[in-house]
Coordinates of C-alpha atoms in Angstrom, one line a residue:
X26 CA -22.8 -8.0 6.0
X27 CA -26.0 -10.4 5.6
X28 CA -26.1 -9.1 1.9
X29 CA -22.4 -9.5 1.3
X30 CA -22.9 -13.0 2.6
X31 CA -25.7 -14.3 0.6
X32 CA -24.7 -12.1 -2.5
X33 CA -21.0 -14.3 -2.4
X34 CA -22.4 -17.5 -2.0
X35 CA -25.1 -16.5 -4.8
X36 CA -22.7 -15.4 -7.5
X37 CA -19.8 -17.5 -6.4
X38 CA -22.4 -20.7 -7.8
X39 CA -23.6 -18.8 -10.5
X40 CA -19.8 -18.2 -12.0
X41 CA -19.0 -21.2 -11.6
X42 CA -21.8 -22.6 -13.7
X43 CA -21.4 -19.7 -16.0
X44 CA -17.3 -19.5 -16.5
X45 CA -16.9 -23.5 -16.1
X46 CA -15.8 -23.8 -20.4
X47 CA -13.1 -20.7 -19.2
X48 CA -11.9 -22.9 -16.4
X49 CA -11.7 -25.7 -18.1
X50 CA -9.9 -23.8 -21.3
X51 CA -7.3 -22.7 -18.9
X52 CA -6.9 -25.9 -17.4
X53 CA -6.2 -27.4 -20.9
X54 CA -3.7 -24.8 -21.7
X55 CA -1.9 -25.4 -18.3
X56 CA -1.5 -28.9 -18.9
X57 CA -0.2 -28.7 -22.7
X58 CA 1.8 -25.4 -21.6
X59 CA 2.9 -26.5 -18.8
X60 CA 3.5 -30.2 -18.4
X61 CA 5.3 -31.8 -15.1
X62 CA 3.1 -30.3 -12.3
X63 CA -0.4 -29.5 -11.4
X64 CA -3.0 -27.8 -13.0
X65 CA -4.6 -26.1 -9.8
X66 CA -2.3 -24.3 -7.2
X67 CA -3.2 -24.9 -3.6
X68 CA -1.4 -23.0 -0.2
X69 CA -2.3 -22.3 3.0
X70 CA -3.2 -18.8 4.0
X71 CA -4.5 -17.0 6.4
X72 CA -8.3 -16.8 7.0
X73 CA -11.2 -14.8 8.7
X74 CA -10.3 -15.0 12.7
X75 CA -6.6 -15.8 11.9
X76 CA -7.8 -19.4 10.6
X77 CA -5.9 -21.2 8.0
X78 CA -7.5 -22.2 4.5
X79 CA -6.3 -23.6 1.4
X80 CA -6.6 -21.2 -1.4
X81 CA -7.0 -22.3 -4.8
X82 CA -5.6 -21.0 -8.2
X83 CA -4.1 -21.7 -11.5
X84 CA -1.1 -22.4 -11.4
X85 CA 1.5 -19.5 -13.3
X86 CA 5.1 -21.0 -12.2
X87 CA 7.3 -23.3 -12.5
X88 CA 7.2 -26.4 -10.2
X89 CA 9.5 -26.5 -7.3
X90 CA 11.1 -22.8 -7.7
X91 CA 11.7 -22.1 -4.3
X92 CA 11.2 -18.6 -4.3
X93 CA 9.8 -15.5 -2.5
X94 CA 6.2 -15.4 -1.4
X95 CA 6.5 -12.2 -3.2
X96 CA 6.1 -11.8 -6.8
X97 CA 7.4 -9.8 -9.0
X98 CA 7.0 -9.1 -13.2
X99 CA 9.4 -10.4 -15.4
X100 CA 11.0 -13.1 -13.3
X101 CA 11.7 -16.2 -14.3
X102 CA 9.6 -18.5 -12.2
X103 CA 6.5 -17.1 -13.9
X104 CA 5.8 -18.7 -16.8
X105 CA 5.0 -17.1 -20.2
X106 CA 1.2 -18.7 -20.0
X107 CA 1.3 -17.5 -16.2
X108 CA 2.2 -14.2 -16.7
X109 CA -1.1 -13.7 -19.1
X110 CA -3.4 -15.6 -16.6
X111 CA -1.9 -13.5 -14.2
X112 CA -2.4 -10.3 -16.2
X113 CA -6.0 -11.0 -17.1
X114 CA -6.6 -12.4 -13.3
X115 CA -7.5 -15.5 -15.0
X116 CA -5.0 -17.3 -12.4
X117 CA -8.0 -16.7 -9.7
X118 CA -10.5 -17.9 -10.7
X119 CA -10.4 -20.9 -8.9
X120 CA -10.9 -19.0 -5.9
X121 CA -15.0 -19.2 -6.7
X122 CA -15.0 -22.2 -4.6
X123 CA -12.7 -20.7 -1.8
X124 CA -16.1 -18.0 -2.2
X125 CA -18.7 -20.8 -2.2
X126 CA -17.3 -22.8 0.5
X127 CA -17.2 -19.5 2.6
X128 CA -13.1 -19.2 3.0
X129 CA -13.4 -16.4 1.0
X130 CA -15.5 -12.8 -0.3
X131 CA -15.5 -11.6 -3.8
X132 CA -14.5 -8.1 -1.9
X133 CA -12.3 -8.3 1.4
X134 CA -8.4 -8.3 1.9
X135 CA -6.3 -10.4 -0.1
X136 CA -5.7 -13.8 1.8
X137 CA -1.5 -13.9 2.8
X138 CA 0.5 -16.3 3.4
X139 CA 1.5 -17.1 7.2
X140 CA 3.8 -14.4 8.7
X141 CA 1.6 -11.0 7.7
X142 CA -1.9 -10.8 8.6
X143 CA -1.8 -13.3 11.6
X144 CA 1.3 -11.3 12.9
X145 CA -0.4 -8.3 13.1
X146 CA -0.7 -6.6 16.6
X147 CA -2.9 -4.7 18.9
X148 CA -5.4 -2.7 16.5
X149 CA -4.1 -3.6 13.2
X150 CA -5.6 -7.4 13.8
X151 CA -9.2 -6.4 13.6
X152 CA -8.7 -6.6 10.0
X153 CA -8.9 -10.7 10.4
X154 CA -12.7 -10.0 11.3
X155 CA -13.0 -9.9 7.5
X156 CA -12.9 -12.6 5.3
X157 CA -10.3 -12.4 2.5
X158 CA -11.2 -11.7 -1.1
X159 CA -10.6 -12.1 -4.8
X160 CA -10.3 -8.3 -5.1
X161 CA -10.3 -5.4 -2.8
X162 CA -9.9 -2.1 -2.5
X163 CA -6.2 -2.2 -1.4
X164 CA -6.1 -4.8 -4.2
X165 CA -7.3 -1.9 -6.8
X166 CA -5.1 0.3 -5.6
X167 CA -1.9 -2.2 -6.3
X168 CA -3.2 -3.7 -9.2
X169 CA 0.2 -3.2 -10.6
X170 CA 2.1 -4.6 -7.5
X171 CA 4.0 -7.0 -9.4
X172 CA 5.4 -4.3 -12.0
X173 CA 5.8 -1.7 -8.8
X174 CA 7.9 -4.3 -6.9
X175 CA 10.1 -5.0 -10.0
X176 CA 11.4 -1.0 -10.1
X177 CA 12.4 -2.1 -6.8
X178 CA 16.1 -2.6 -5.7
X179 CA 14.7 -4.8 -2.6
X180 CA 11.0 -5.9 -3.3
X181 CA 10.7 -7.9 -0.1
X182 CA 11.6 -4.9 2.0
X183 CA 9.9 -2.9 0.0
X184 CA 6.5 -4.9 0.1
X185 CA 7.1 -5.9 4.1
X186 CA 7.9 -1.9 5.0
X187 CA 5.6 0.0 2.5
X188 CA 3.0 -1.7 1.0
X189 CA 1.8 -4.0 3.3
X190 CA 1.5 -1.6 5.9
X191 CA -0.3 0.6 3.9
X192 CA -2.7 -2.6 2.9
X193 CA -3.5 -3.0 6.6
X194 CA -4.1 0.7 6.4
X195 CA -6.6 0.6 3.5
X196 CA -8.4 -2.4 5.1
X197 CA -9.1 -1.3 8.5
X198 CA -10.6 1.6 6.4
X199 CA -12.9 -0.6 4.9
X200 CA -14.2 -2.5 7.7
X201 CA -15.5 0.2 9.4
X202 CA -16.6 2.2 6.9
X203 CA -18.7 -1.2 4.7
X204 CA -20.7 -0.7 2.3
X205 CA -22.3 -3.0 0.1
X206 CA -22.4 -0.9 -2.7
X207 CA -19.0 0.0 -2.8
X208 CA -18.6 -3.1 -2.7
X209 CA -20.2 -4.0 -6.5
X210 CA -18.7 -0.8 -7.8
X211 CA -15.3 -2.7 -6.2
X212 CA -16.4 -5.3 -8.5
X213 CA -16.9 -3.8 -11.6
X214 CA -13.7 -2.0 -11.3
X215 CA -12.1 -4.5 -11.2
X216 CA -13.6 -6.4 -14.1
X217 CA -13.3 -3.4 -16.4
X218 CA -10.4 -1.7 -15.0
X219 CA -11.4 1.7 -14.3
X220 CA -10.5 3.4 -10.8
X221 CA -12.9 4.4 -7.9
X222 CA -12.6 6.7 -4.9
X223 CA -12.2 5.2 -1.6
X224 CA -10.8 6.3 1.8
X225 CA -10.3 9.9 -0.2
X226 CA -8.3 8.4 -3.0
X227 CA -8.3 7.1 -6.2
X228 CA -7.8 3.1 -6.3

């Protein structure tokens, strides 16, 4: 965990300096795109230890849509610039400085929104020793989460009864069985898309 924490910290200021004419690209694009709101999305979730952080991203929807803190392909609150950030995870990566400022890990659980991880009971909450990260591997295995919620007829049930529980699963998995390779082969996979085996399956 010492090299996990100096490695983020290392490459989380290295990609900033290195992908700052990206960010500032996408920025661009967001404001001509999509005028009337902000550039960068912030919300609270839910940190290492149950603390609460603000997470940063691009923003991909409309402003003020009101919706579910579940997402889902094809609807109408994501916008068509959104829905290629989102795609091409360019949405996050404003989350470098959630990394840099510690909130966050390049490899950990995604962060949620209050209501699921900090609600968690007896052993399921050891997964808030972690900090949250960009990508995971209960991220790689639902790398298609949005377009698997879609086929559903009730994606919020769906989500709250099968795949978060199976998140939490997949996470408790990974803090006790850490490595720090895994986690760079974690990385790559997600960068280039191919799957790895983890916790006996392929994600």
């Amino acid at each position: 965990m010492c090299m996990k924490f100096v490695f983020d910290r290392l490459m989380a200021t290295v990609g900033l300096l290195v992908l700052w004419p990206v960010l500032a690209v996408v920025a661009v694009l967001i404001r001509v795109k999509m005028p009337g709101g902000p550039v960068i999305f912030k919300q609270k979730r839910v940190g290492r230890g149950g603390r609460l952080f603000t997470m940063y991203k691009f923003r991909s929807m409309t402003v003020g849509h009101g919706g579910s803190s579940v997402s889902v392909a094809g609807e109408s609150r994501i916008t068509l610039l959104g829905a290629k950030l989102r795609r091409y995870k360019l949405d996050e990566l404003p989350e470098l400085w959630n990394v840099l400022v510690g909130d966050m890990s390049f490899v950990g659980p995604r962060p949620d929104v209050p209501g699921y991880a900090d609600n968690l009971t007896g052993d399921d909450r050891e997964v808030l020793r972690l900090r949250p990260g960009i990508t995971g591997p209960a991220s790689l295995k639902y790398r298609n989460e949005e377009e698997l919620l879609a086929r559903q007829s009730d994606p919020q049930r769906y989500n709250d009864e099968i795949i978060f529980p199976d998140k939490v699963r997949i996470n408790r998995y990974y803090l006790h069985h850490y490595s720090f390779i895994k986690d760079i082969e974690m990385i790559f996979a997600t960068v280039l898309g191919f799957k790895v085996k983890f916790a006996g399956e392929e994600v």
